[in-house]
Tab-separated table of C-alpha atoms in Angstrom:
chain	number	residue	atom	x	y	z
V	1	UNK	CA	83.458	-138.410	-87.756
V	2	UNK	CA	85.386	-141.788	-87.355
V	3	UNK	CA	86.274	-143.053	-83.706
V	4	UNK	CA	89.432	-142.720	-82.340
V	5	UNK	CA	89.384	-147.373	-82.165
V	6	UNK	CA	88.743	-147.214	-86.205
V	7	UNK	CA	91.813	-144.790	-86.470
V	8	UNK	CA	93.696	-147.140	-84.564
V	9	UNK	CA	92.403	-150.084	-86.352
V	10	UNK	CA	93.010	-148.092	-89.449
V	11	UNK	CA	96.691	-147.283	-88.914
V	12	UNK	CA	97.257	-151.642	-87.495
V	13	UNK	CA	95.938	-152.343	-90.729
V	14	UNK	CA	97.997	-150.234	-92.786
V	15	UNK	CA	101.176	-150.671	-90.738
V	16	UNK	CA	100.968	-154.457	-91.102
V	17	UNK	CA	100.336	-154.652	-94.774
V	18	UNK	CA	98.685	-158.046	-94.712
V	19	UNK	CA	95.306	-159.190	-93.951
V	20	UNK	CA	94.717	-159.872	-89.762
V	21	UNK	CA	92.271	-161.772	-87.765
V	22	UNK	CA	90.016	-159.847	-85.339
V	23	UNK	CA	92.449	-161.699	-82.378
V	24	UNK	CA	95.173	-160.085	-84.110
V	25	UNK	CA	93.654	-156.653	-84.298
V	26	UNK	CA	92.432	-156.702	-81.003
V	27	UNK	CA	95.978	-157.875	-79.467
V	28	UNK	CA	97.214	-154.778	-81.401
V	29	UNK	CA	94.702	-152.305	-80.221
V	30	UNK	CA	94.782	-153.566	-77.119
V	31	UNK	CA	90.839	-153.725	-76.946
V	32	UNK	CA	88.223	-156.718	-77.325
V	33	UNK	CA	87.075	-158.175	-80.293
V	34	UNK	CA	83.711	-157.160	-79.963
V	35	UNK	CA	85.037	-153.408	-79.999
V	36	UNK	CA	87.288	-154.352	-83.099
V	37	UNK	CA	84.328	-155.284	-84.920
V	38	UNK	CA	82.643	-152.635	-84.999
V	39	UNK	CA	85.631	-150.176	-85.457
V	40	UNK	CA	85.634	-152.566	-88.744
V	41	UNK	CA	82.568	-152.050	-89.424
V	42	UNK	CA	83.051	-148.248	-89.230
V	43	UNK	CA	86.103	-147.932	-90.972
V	44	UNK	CA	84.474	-149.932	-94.184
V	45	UNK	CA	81.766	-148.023	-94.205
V	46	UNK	CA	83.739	-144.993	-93.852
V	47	UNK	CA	85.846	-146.044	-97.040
V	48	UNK	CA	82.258	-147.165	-99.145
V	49	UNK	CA	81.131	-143.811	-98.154
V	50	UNK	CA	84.527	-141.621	-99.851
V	51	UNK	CA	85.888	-140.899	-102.878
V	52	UNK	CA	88.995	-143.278	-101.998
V	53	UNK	CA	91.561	-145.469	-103.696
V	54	UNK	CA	91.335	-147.662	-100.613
V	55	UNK	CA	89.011	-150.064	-99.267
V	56	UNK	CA	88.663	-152.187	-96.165
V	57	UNK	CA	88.063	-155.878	-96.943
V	58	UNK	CA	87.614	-158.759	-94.919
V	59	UNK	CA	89.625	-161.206	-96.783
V	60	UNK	CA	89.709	-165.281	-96.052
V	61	UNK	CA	93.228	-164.146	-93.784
V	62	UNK	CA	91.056	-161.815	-92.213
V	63	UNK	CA	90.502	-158.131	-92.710
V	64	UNK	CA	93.229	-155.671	-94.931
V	65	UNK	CA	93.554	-152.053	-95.715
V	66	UNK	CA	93.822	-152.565	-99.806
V	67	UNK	CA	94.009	-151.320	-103.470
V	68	UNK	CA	90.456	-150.978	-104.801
V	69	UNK	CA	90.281	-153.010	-107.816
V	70	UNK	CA	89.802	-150.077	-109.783
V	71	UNK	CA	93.586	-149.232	-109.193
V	72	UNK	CA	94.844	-152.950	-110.196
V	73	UNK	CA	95.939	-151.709	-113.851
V	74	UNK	CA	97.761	-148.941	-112.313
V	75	UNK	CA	99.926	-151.098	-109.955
V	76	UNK	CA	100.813	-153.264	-113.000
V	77	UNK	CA	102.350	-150.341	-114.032
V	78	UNK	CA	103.784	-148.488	-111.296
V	79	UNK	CA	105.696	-151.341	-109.025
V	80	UNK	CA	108.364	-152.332	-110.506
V	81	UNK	CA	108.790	-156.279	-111.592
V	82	UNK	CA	110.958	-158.063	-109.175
V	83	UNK	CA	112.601	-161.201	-111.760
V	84	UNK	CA	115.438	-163.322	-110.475
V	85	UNK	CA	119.357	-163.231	-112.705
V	86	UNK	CA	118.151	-166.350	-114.159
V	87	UNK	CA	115.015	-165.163	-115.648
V	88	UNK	CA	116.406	-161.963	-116.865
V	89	UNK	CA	118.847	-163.997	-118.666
V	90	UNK	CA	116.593	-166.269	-120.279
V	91	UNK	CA	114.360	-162.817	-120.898
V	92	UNK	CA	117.067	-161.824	-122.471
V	93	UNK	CA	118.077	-165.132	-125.119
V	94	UNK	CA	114.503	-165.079	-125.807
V	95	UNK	CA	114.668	-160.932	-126.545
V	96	UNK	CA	118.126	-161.494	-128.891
V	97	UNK	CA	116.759	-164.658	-130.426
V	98	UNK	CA	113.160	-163.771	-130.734
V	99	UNK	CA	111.095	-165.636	-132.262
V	100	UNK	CA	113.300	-168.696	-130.515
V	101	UNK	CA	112.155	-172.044	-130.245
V	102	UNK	CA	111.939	-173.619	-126.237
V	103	UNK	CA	113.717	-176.364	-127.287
V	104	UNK	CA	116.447	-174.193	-128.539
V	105	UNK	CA	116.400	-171.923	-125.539
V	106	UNK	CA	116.975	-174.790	-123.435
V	107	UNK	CA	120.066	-175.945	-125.504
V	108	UNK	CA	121.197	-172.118	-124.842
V	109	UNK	CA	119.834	-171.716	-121.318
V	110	UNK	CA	119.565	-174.838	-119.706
V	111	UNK	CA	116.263	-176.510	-117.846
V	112	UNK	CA	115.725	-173.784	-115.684
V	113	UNK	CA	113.754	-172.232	-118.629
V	114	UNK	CA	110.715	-174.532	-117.662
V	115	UNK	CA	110.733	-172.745	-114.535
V	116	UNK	CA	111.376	-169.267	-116.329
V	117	UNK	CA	109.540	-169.016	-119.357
V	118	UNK	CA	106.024	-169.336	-117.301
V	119	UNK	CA	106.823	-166.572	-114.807
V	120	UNK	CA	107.848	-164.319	-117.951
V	121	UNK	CA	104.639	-165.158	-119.503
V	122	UNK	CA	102.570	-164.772	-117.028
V	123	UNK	CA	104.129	-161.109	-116.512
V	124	UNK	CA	103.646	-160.535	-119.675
V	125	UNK	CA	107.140	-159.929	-120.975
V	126	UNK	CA	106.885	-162.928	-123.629
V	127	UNK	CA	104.092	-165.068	-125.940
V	128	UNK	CA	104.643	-168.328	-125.955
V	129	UNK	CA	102.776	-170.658	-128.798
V	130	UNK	CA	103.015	-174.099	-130.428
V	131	UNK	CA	105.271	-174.091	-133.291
V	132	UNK	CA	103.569	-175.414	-136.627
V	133	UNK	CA	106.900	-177.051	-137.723
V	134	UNK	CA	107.874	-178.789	-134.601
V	135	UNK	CA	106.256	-180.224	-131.494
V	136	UNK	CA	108.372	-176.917	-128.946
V	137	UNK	CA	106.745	-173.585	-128.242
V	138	UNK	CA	107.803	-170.481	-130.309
V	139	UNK	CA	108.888	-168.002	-127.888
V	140	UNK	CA	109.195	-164.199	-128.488
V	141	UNK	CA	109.221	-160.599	-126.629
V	142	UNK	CA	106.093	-158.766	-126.510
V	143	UNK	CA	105.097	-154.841	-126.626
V	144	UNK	CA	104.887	-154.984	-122.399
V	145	UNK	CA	108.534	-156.111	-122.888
V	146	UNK	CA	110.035	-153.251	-125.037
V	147	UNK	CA	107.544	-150.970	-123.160
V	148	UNK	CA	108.663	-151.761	-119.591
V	149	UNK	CA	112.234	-152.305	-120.101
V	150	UNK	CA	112.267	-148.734	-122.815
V	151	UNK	CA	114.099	-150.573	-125.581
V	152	UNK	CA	112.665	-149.857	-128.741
V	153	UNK	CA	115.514	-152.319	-131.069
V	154	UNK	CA	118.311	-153.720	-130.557
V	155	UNK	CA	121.305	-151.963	-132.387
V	156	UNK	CA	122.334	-154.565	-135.518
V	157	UNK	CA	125.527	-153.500	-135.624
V	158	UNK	CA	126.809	-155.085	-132.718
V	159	UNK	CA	128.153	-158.548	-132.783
V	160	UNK	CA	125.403	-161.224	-130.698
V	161	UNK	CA	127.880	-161.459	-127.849
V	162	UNK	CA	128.043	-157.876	-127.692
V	163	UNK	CA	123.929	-157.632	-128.001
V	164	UNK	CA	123.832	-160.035	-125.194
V	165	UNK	CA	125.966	-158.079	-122.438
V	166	UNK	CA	124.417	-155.057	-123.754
V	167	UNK	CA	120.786	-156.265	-122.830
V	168	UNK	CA	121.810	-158.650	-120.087
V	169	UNK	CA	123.374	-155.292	-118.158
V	170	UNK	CA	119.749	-153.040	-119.029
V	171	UNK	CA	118.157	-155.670	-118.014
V	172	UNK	CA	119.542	-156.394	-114.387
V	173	UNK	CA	119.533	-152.252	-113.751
V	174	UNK	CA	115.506	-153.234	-113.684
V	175	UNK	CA	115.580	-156.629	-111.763
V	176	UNK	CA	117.130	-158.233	-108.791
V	177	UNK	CA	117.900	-161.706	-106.936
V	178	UNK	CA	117.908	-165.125	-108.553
């Protein structure tokens, strides 16, 4: 049976979010340190000793209720991707144009694309690789794109104006912010 301290400690941690110091904890559970160690120590042995999909860690911020790593894949799938209007938009060029040169999105875009086409790889939406015919990056949507955002193909009837508003608008129903 877990104390009624790790409970406390328990709900601080959860309530806050982030990792905290033991100061922190103990300011918030109005007890000393020494007494917030080892409801810590409790509570993360509790957690190693259950079936759980959280952990107690003590981080280099200090200690945090968290995700095990088991469960990473999962958030990657479950939180929506928070990308600003000007990253959807170049998410978008590059998703009409694709495969599109950087040099060309840039033309189309603007310089913000340095700052956008890194984010967008690194989430996964877009592969980016070194053209064989020029010294720019070929650009182009990948299967996490049309998977996450549920578009399957573009409709080829429409005019690329048209194609543009069309995605621009699915696109910033899943986004938000600049």
């Amino acid at each position: 049976m877990i104390t009624a301290t790790a409970t406390k400690i328990e709900a601080i941690l959860y309530l806050k979010g982030k990792p905290l110091s033991l100061g922190e904890i103990a300011e918030y559970a109005a007890c000393d340190r020494a007494t917030v160690k080892e409801g810590i120590i409790e509570l993360m042995d509790n957690y190693a000793h259950r079936d759980s999909a959280l952990e107690v860690v003590e981080t280099p911020d200090g200690y945090s209720l968290q995700l095990r790593s088991d469960f990473h894949d999962l958030v990657q799938t479950m939180i929506p991707v928070e990308l600003g209007v000007g990253a959807l938009r170049t998410l978008a060029a590059i998703a009409l144009n694709s495969p599109i040169l950087q040099s060309d999105l840039i033309n189309l875009r603007g310089s913000g694309v340095y700052q956008h086409v890194p984010e967008l790889v690194e989430l996964g939406f877009i592969r980016k690789r070194r053209d064989s015919d020029s010294r720019s990056y070929s650009l182009q949507v990948t299967p996490k794109f049309h998977q996450y955002f549920q578009i399957e193909q573009l409709p080829q009837i429409l005019s690329t104006s048209q194609k543009e508003e069309q995605l621009e608008l699915e696109l910033e129903g899943v986004g938000s912010g600049e």
